[in-house]
Each structure stands twice: as C-alpha cells, then as structure tokens.
Amino acid sequence: MAPKSRKKKAHARTLTCYCDGSCPNNVINGTCETRPGGYCFSAVEEVYDEFTQTYEEERTFGCMPPEENGGFLMCKVAAVPNLHGKNIDCCNSGDLCNRHLHPAFTPKLTTPAPELPVSSQSVHYLAMIASMIICLSAFVVIIVIVCMTYKRREKLRKQPRLIGSMCNSQLSPLSQMVGQSSGSGSGLPLLVQRTIAKEIQMVRLIGKGRYSEVWLAQWRDEKVAVKTFKYTQETSWFRETEIYQTVLMRHENILGFIAADIKCNGSWAQMILITDYHENGSLYDYLSSSVINPQKLHLLAYSLASGLAHLHEEIFGSPGKPAIAHRDIKSKNILVKRNGQCAIADFGLAVKYISELDEIHIAQNTRVGTRRYMAPEVLNQTMNPQQIDEFKRADMYSVGLVLWEMARRCYTPIPGSKATTCEDYAPPYHDVVPSEPTFEDMHVVVCVKGFRPPIPSRWQEDDVLATIAKIMQECWHPNPSVRLTALRVKKTLARFDADYMDCPVKIV
C-alpha cells in the first residue's frame, strides 16, 4: 500500500486555471496556479443586488485548494442538486480546463409549494413520523435523567450527607469521595481498600471514646486496628479519610492508613477506618502503666515533634502537600509504636490550608476539641480562624501539655541512693479542674488565673528533663506568637541528641 501512495504523490502536478472573481491578489480575468493535486473550478451562485433589489446569477472561476484529496471531495459535495442557489463544477484534465465549464444554475424557490391532497398513504407516513418523534423524545428524557443522576452523585461525592442512603447504592462510597491513589503517599488504590475492608475479621474491642470505637482485627495474617464511627459522626469519618488520603501525608510518626469504607447492614451504615495496629496502645495508656527513662522520653518527644512538623509543613511542587493542623492533640490521640516512637492519630477535626486559593478548609463538624487541652486563644475565642498559623500555634500549646505528661513518668535517681523516683501519671490541670471539666472551668483556670502545670524541681537535675521542661514552657506561653513551632522543637531535640548523647538510643 505504501509504494502506491508514494507513486500517486509523485505524479501529482500543478494546473494553470482560468480565474475570474476568485483570483489571487484580486486580479480580473487572469489565471491562477493550483498546488500539486489541486482542481480548477467554475461556480455559479445567486446573489442579491442591492441596486436593482433583485437576485442575480454570478459566476466565478478559479483554483480549488488541495485539501481533502485536492479539493475533489468539496467539488462532489457542492455539485449535489439543491435548492440553495449554488452549484459548482471541477476539472483537472489540463490547463485552463475550467474556462468552458458552465454548471447549471438553479434559482431559489420563491413561491410556496402547492398543497397536496391528503391521502391514506400520507396519513401512514405522518403516523410513522409522529412515532419517531415520540421515540426520540423518550430517548432525550432518559438521557436527561441519567445526566441528573450523575450530577447528584457528584454532589454527594463532594459533600457527604445522609450516609444511610448510600446503602442502596452499588457504588463504593469511598470512590465517590476520595480520589484514586497517585502512588505518592496518598493511600492504597480504592479497589484494594474495599477488598481489605470486606475481608476484615473483628477480634476484640481495645478502645472506646465519645465518638468512636477501636477494634483489634485480623486481615489474613496481619493484625490491624479498625476504628468504627458512630452514625452521627459521618463528618469526622469523611474528614479523617480525606486527611489520610492527602498526597505525601505518609510519615513514620503519623499513624499508617490502610483503608476506609462504609459497610451497609440493612438500614444503617457502619463507617470504618483501617490503620496499623500498635500493641502499646495510646500514649495515655502507655504512661498510665509504664515509667520511662530519659532516653525513652527524648525519643517520644522527638518523634512527636517530627510527626507534627511534617503535618504542619506545606510541601510545594507537583505533587505537593498542604499545611495541616490537627486541632485535637492529646495523649489519647497519640499511639506508641513498638520501637518507642510516637504516631499521631485521629484527624477528625484537622484543617487544611490551600495556599493557591488562600483558603482554610474547616469541616462542618458538631464535634469539638478536648477542653482540657484547649489553648487560651481558643478558650477566650480570640483566635483568628482565617490564619493557618493560629491553628498550628494552638497545636503547640497542646504539645506542651503532652510533654508535661511524658516528663512526669520519666524517672531519675534519688541523690545519695540507688533508688529512682518519678511522679504518678496525671492529666494536665488534674489538681485544679474536675475529671470532666467544662469550657468555663478551663477558661477560668487557663485564661483568667493563668495557671499552667507545675514543674517539679527534680527535672532540673537531668539534662533531658531540663530541656523538655524548657520546651514545654515555651509551647504553652499565653502569647501564641512566641510559642515554638513543631520544626523548632524537632531541631532543638535533634541538636540535644547530637550534643549530649554519643549514641542515640532507639527502644525496640
């Protein structure tokens, strides 16, 4: 096939055509030259003469451009008989071959067609036309319904509401809300997530909170943690899933996300998150039952700062990562890994800052943060919710309280003896507010009276504890603008590690 086409192209030649009314450079009664493979043409058209106010015949001659097989296709289409007052004829037999071409001229119809008597045959014809119109109308209606259904599903994907109604859908709820994994740390492919969710076997309940429960579960030979949300916490489930699916979110000090799904059981839906399982449980559980040495304290504090620094950081580029603030940092939302490091969890209240739009995405959530850990500016309602740095500084206040909880359980030697000592575990402000403090309780203690957790004198006798004590006091400063950032805390602890610990210790 290829050689033949080349041969045809080789024989293509230019023609000299007679031109009139369609000449290059507006020449009158001249000639023009086609491109190789072009045609000469002669055309007739009905034009309106404004001077005589009548329609007159006008003929033109010229060269046809070589598009569409040298203009041949345009010649054929234009030569079909019609009622538009136009006609054209083409040739390529030789130079000036169009001079004697005179295509027939058919003027436009100016009188209406005579009415024809209605016959039985025409009635059948009209019935067939009517049937076709009805069928076409029905088809258009179906198309409109399908488009409206698709738009409704798209709306549900962008703003989840009425989770129970999704139980009647065969589509994955997650596929309507969370984009496909890009392979850049935004989670597993959605089909894999749904497959894992269906194969999960619950083992036992290991944690229960106000808004959710956490179960130890089995997936094949792997232990995983399954967080189930109460039916009223659909927004928390969606926000946490969305945060975990953020590109470049994955980090060793952020709880590892595996999958998310909604399981439909009859008339109700169960929203679940599947994550890595850490047998040590939360930092709250770990500190309540264990004491730690200064090296373990340093590792816990450094890993917490590392995870939060990654969360707070905005990564520019393609792909990039938005800055994220947690908004509910506390010891119960931090897990302790087997290697002694922290993993930050529970992103149901997190906010994202989209710098390209200069917008902060805050979930419309009825849930609020933990009052015991709320920063002064949150309690007295002076925080500017339009600034992402305000949310980050509130996180750092909470970090200061968590570091205080860690430090209390770090033992040091008693001078003059081989024994060691440490404080019992206690939550922040345990001595000045009740176990379930109200918003007003915390406002009075933190904002009005300016109380902060006490610093035992023994902490100054150990380098690690003294450094942690200094950091926590700068984190819970009443002026948000002077608090340390997560990155500064991370760098301070890293520098301390290099200066005071010849061999960094990692507990396994």
PDB file of C-alpha atoms in Angstrom, residues 100-279:
ATOM      1  CA  HIS A 100     -15.650  26.339 -20.679  1.00  0.00           C
ATOM      2  CA  LEU A 101     -17.309  24.800 -17.606  1.00  0.00           C
ATOM      3  CA  HIS A 102     -20.813  26.206 -17.058  1.00  0.00           C
ATOM      4  CA  PRO A 103     -22.546  24.497 -14.143  1.00  0.00           C
ATOM      5  CA  ALA A 104     -26.314  24.661 -14.265  1.00  0.00           C
ATOM      6  CA  PHE A 105     -27.959  27.458 -12.277  1.00  0.00           C
ATOM      7  CA  THR A 106     -30.992  26.608 -10.127  1.00  0.00           C
ATOM      8  CA  PRO A 107     -32.531  29.705  -8.535  1.00  0.00           C
ATOM      9  CA  LYS A 108     -34.054  29.604  -5.035  1.00  0.00           C
ATOM     10  CA  LEU A 109     -37.723  28.811  -4.768  1.00  0.00           C
ATOM     11  CA  THR A 110     -39.681  31.997  -4.146  1.00  0.00           C
ATOM     12  CA  THR A 111     -43.222  30.558  -4.259  1.00  0.00           C
ATOM     13  CA  PRO A 112     -44.659  28.110  -1.743  1.00  0.00           C
ATOM     14  CA  ALA A 113     -45.160  24.535  -2.860  1.00  0.00           C
ATOM     15  CA  PRO A 114     -48.752  23.672  -3.799  1.00  0.00           C
ATOM     16  CA  GLU A 115     -50.797  21.906  -1.182  1.00  0.00           C
ATOM     17  CA  LEU A 116     -51.204  18.223  -1.907  1.00  0.00           C
ATOM     18  CA  PRO A 117     -54.400  16.313  -1.164  1.00  0.00           C
ATOM     19  CA  VAL A 118     -54.191  14.194   1.964  1.00  0.00           C
ATOM     20  CA  SER A 119     -54.185  10.506   1.130  1.00  0.00           C
ATOM     21  CA  SER A 120     -54.260   7.391   3.286  1.00  0.00           C
ATOM     22  CA  GLN A 121     -50.630   6.807   2.359  1.00  0.00           C
ATOM     23  CA  SER A 122     -49.647  10.236   3.652  1.00  0.00           C
ATOM     24  CA  VAL A 123     -51.554   9.538   6.877  1.00  0.00           C
ATOM     25  CA  HIS A 124     -49.449   6.436   7.442  1.00  0.00           C
ATOM     26  CA  TYR A 125     -46.359   8.485   6.688  1.00  0.00           C
ATOM     27  CA  LEU A 126     -47.345  11.139   9.237  1.00  0.00           C
ATOM     28  CA  ALA A 127     -48.039   8.431  11.827  1.00  0.00           C
ATOM     29  CA  MET A 128     -44.578   6.994  11.283  1.00  0.00           C
ATOM     30  CA  ILE A 129     -43.031  10.447  11.658  1.00  0.00           C
ATOM     31  CA  ALA A 130     -45.002  11.026  14.876  1.00  0.00           C
ATOM     32  CA  SER A 131     -43.850   7.658  16.257  1.00  0.00           C
ATOM     33  CA  MET A 132     -40.248   8.534  15.518  1.00  0.00           C
ATOM     34  CA  ILE A 133     -40.642  11.908  17.252  1.00  0.00           C
ATOM     35  CA  ILE A 134     -42.157  10.235  20.332  1.00  0.00           C
ATOM     36  CA  CYS A 135     -39.338   7.675  20.492  1.00  0.00           C
ATOM     37  CA  LEU A 136     -36.729  10.396  20.088  1.00  0.00           C
ATOM     38  CA  SER A 137     -38.371  12.438  22.864  1.00  0.00           C
ATOM     39  CA  ALA A 138     -38.365   9.423  25.179  1.00  0.00           C
ATOM     40  CA  PHE A 139     -34.675   8.866  24.422  1.00  0.00           C
ATOM     41  CA  VAL A 140     -33.868  12.516  25.245  1.00  0.00           C
ATOM     42  CA  VAL A 141     -35.779  12.235  28.546  1.00  0.00           C
ATOM     43  CA  ILE A 142     -33.770   9.126  29.501  1.00  0.00           C
ATOM     44  CA  ILE A 143     -30.502  10.921  28.700  1.00  0.00           C
ATOM     45  CA  VAL A 144     -31.550  13.896  30.857  1.00  0.00           C
ATOM     46  CA  ILE A 145     -32.425  11.594  33.783  1.00  0.00           C
ATOM     47  CA  VAL A 146     -29.045   9.825  33.519  1.00  0.00           C
ATOM     48  CA  CYS A 147     -27.210  13.183  33.495  1.00  0.00           C
ATOM     49  CA  MET A 148     -29.145  14.424  36.521  1.00  0.00           C
ATOM     50  CA  THR A 149     -28.382  11.198  38.408  1.00  0.00           C
ATOM     51  CA  TYR A 150     -24.681  11.551  37.614  1.00  0.00           C
ATOM     52  CA  LYS A 151     -24.647  15.180  38.811  1.00  0.00           C
ATOM     53  CA  ARG A 152     -26.411  14.179  42.025  1.00  0.00           C
ATOM     54  CA  ARG A 153     -23.762  11.523  42.702  1.00  0.00           C
ATOM     55  CA  GLU A 154     -21.019  14.038  42.015  1.00  0.00           C
ATOM     56  CA  LYS A 155     -22.602  16.357  44.573  1.00  0.00           C
ATOM     57  CA  LEU A 156     -22.661  13.557  47.150  1.00  0.00           C
ATOM     58  CA  ARG A 157     -19.003  12.859  46.439  1.00  0.00           C
ATOM     59  CA  LYS A 158     -18.016  16.469  47.191  1.00  0.00           C
ATOM     60  CA  GLN A 159     -20.252  16.954  50.243  1.00  0.00           C
ATOM     61  CA  PRO A 160     -21.232  13.720  52.012  1.00  0.00           C
ATOM     62  CA  ARG A 161     -24.693  13.744  53.576  1.00  0.00           C
ATOM     63  CA  LEU A 162     -27.211  11.114  54.649  1.00  0.00           C
ATOM     64  CA  ILE A 163     -24.817   8.200  54.743  1.00  0.00           C
ATOM     65  CA  GLY A 164     -27.705   5.769  55.223  1.00  0.00           C
ATOM     66  CA  SER A 165     -28.977   6.431  51.696  1.00  0.00           C
ATOM     67  CA  MET A 166     -25.689   5.138  50.296  1.00  0.00           C
ATOM     68  CA  CYS A 167     -26.554   1.620  51.433  1.00  0.00           C
ATOM     69  CA  ASN A 168     -28.860   1.286  48.434  1.00  0.00           C
ATOM     70  CA  SER A 169     -26.080   2.224  46.013  1.00  0.00           C
ATOM     71  CA  GLN A 170     -23.866  -0.357  44.350  1.00  0.00           C
ATOM     72  CA  LEU A 171     -21.033   2.161  44.050  1.00  0.00           C
ATOM     73  CA  SER A 172     -18.316   2.404  46.669  1.00  0.00           C
ATOM     74  CA  PRO A 173     -18.942   5.426  48.940  1.00  0.00           C
ATOM     75  CA  LEU A 174     -15.207   5.926  49.147  1.00  0.00           C
ATOM     76  CA  SER A 175     -14.885   6.047  45.359  1.00  0.00           C
ATOM     77  CA  GLN A 176     -17.401   8.914  45.386  1.00  0.00           C
ATOM     78  CA  MET A 177     -15.452  10.933  47.935  1.00  0.00           C
ATOM     79  CA  VAL A 178     -11.739  10.214  47.706  1.00  0.00           C
ATOM     80  CA  GLY A 179      -9.611  10.381  44.545  1.00  0.00           C
ATOM     81  CA  GLN A 180      -7.598   7.450  43.259  1.00  0.00           C
ATOM     82  CA  SER A 181      -4.174   6.874  44.768  1.00  0.00           C
ATOM     83  CA  SER A 182      -1.373   8.526  42.833  1.00  0.00           C
ATOM     84  CA  GLY A 183       1.378   6.414  44.344  1.00  0.00           C
ATOM     85  CA  SER A 184       2.700   9.492  46.161  1.00  0.00           C
ATOM     86  CA  GLY A 185       1.837   8.531  49.717  1.00  0.00           C
ATOM     87  CA  SER A 186      -1.911   9.126  49.440  1.00  0.00           C
ATOM     88  CA  GLY A 187      -3.043   5.601  50.283  1.00  0.00           C
ATOM     89  CA  LEU A 188      -3.798   2.286  48.614  1.00  0.00           C
ATOM     90  CA  PRO A 189      -5.884   2.040  45.428  1.00  0.00           C
ATOM     91  CA  LEU A 190      -9.574   2.173  46.297  1.00  0.00           C
ATOM     92  CA  LEU A 191     -10.379  -1.264  44.938  1.00  0.00           C
ATOM     93  CA  VAL A 192      -7.733  -2.708  47.243  1.00  0.00           C
ATOM     94  CA  GLN A 193      -9.184  -0.719  50.170  1.00  0.00           C
ATOM     95  CA  ARG A 194     -12.667  -2.117  49.578  1.00  0.00           C
ATOM     96  CA  THR A 195     -11.292  -5.658  49.241  1.00  0.00           C
ATOM     97  CA  ILE A 196      -9.421  -5.364  52.558  1.00  0.00           C
ATOM     98  CA  ALA A 197     -12.496  -3.907  54.288  1.00  0.00           C
ATOM     99  CA  LYS A 198     -14.609  -6.902  53.207  1.00  0.00           C
ATOM    100  CA  GLU A 199     -12.019  -9.412  54.426  1.00  0.00           C
ATOM    101  CA  ILE A 200     -11.543  -7.891  57.909  1.00  0.00           C
ATOM    102  CA  GLN A 201     -12.369 -10.097  60.897  1.00  0.00           C
ATOM    103  CA  MET A 202     -13.007  -8.275  64.165  1.00  0.00           C
ATOM    104  CA  VAL A 203     -11.216  -9.800  67.196  1.00  0.00           C
ATOM    105  CA  ARG A 204     -11.908  -7.642  70.266  1.00  0.00           C
ATOM    106  CA  LEU A 205     -12.667  -4.107  71.413  1.00  0.00           C
ATOM    107  CA  ILE A 206      -9.494  -2.312  72.544  1.00  0.00           C
ATOM    108  CA  GLY A 207     -10.665   1.291  72.946  1.00  0.00           C
ATOM    109  CA  LYS A 208     -13.841   3.295  73.246  1.00  0.00           C
ATOM    110  CA  GLY A 209     -14.349   7.059  73.066  1.00  0.00           C
ATOM    111  CA  ARG A 210     -17.168   9.555  72.878  1.00  0.00           C
ATOM    112  CA  TYR A 211     -17.313   9.464  69.092  1.00  0.00           C
ATOM    113  CA  SER A 212     -15.845   6.118  68.034  1.00  0.00           C
ATOM    114  CA  GLU A 213     -14.578   2.661  68.996  1.00  0.00           C
ATOM    115  CA  VAL A 214     -11.307   0.942  68.128  1.00  0.00           C
ATOM    116  CA  TRP A 215     -11.109  -2.798  67.499  1.00  0.00           C
ATOM    117  CA  LEU A 216      -8.240  -5.202  67.071  1.00  0.00           C
ATOM    118  CA  ALA A 217      -8.924  -7.023  63.818  1.00  0.00           C
ATOM    119  CA  GLN A 218      -7.327  -9.634  61.582  1.00  0.00           C
ATOM    120  CA  TRP A 219      -6.700  -9.308  57.883  1.00  0.00           C
ATOM    121  CA  ARG A 220      -5.275 -12.581  56.594  1.00  0.00           C
ATOM    122  CA  ASP A 221      -2.200 -12.979  58.819  1.00  0.00           C
ATOM    123  CA  GLU A 222      -1.885  -9.290  59.702  1.00  0.00           C
ATOM    124  CA  LYS A 223      -3.091  -7.508  62.831  1.00  0.00           C
ATOM    125  CA  VAL A 224      -4.784  -4.208  62.071  1.00  0.00           C
ATOM    126  CA  ALA A 225      -6.762  -1.617  64.016  1.00  0.00           C
ATOM    127  CA  VAL A 226     -10.321  -0.827  62.904  1.00  0.00           C
ATOM    128  CA  LYS A 227     -11.875   2.441  64.020  1.00  0.00           C
ATOM    129  CA  THR A 228     -15.676   2.459  63.812  1.00  0.00           C
ATOM    130  CA  PHE A 229     -17.565   5.749  63.917  1.00  0.00           C
ATOM    131  CA  LYS A 230     -20.970   6.396  65.417  1.00  0.00           C
ATOM    132  CA  TYR A 231     -23.651   7.126  62.829  1.00  0.00           C
ATOM    133  CA  THR A 232     -23.754  10.802  63.889  1.00  0.00           C
ATOM    134  CA  GLN A 233     -20.040  11.243  63.150  1.00  0.00           C
ATOM    135  CA  GLU A 234     -20.154  10.992  59.384  1.00  0.00           C
ATOM    136  CA  THR A 235     -18.283  14.317  59.015  1.00  0.00           C
ATOM    137  CA  SER A 236     -15.452  13.131  61.283  1.00  0.00           C
ATOM    138  CA  TRP A 237     -15.107   9.912  59.254  1.00  0.00           C
ATOM    139  CA  PHE A 238     -15.052  11.804  55.991  1.00  0.00           C
ATOM    140  CA  ARG A 239     -12.529  14.407  57.197  1.00  0.00           C
ATOM    141  CA  GLU A 240     -10.201  11.793  58.680  1.00  0.00           C
ATOM    142  CA  THR A 241     -10.365   9.736  55.475  1.00  0.00           C
ATOM    143  CA  GLU A 242      -9.707  12.848  53.406  1.00  0.00           C
ATOM    144  CA  ILE A 243      -6.678  13.832  55.520  1.00  0.00           C
ATOM    145  CA  TYR A 244      -5.186  10.323  55.366  1.00  0.00           C
ATOM    146  CA  GLN A 245      -5.645  10.305  51.574  1.00  0.00           C
ATOM    147  CA  THR A 246      -3.728  13.605  51.205  1.00  0.00           C
ATOM    148  CA  VAL A 247      -0.769  13.225  48.873  1.00  0.00           C
ATOM    149  CA  LEU A 248       2.594  12.952  50.701  1.00  0.00           C
ATOM    150  CA  MET A 249       0.807  12.535  54.028  1.00  0.00           C
ATOM    151  CA  ARG A 250       2.522   9.260  54.912  1.00  0.00           C
ATOM    152  CA  HIS A 251       5.202   9.600  57.610  1.00  0.00           C
ATOM    153  CA  GLU A 252       6.692   7.232  60.185  1.00  0.00           C
ATOM    154  CA  ASN A 253       5.318   9.353  63.050  1.00  0.00           C
ATOM    155  CA  ILE A 254       1.781   9.582  61.664  1.00  0.00           C
ATOM    156  CA  LEU A 255      -0.484   6.573  62.089  1.00  0.00           C
ATOM    157  CA  GLY A 256      -0.282   4.386  58.984  1.00  0.00           C
ATOM    158  CA  PHE A 257      -3.518   4.407  56.986  1.00  0.00           C
ATOM    159  CA  ILE A 258      -4.601   1.205  55.215  1.00  0.00           C
ATOM    160  CA  ALA A 259      -8.201   1.552  54.050  1.00  0.00           C
ATOM    161  CA  ALA A 260     -11.584   3.204  54.604  1.00  0.00           C
ATOM    162  CA  ASP A 261     -15.081   2.100  53.703  1.00  0.00           C
ATOM    163  CA  ILE A 262     -18.745   2.176  54.632  1.00  0.00           C
ATOM    164  CA  LYS A 263     -20.329  -1.193  55.386  1.00  0.00           C
ATOM    165  CA  CYS A 264     -24.083  -1.317  54.896  1.00  0.00           C
ATOM    166  CA  ASN A 265     -26.067  -3.561  57.220  1.00  0.00           C
ATOM    167  CA  GLY A 266     -29.708  -3.359  56.253  1.00  0.00           C
ATOM    168  CA  SER A 267     -30.998   0.114  57.006  1.00  0.00           C
ATOM    169  CA  TRP A 268     -27.879   1.501  58.721  1.00  0.00           C
ATOM    170  CA  ALA A 269     -24.281   2.131  57.722  1.00  0.00           C
ATOM    171  CA  GLN A 270     -21.055   1.473  59.603  1.00  0.00           C
ATOM    172  CA  MET A 271     -18.192   3.839  58.766  1.00  0.00           C
ATOM    173  CA  ILE A 272     -14.742   2.338  59.333  1.00  0.00           C
ATOM    174  CA  LEU A 273     -11.078   3.286  59.098  1.00  0.00           C
ATOM    175  CA  ILE A 274      -8.419   0.573  58.954  1.00  0.00           C
ATOM    176  CA  THR A 275      -4.938   1.522  60.194  1.00  0.00           C
ATOM    177  CA  ASP A 276      -1.743  -0.015  61.524  1.00  0.00           C
ATOM    178  CA  TYR A 277      -2.086  -1.740  64.886  1.00  0.00           C
ATOM    179  CA  HIS A 278       0.259  -0.756  67.732  1.00  0.00           C
ATOM    180  CA  GLU A 279       0.100  -3.096  70.697  1.00  0.00           C
TER     181      GLU A 279
END
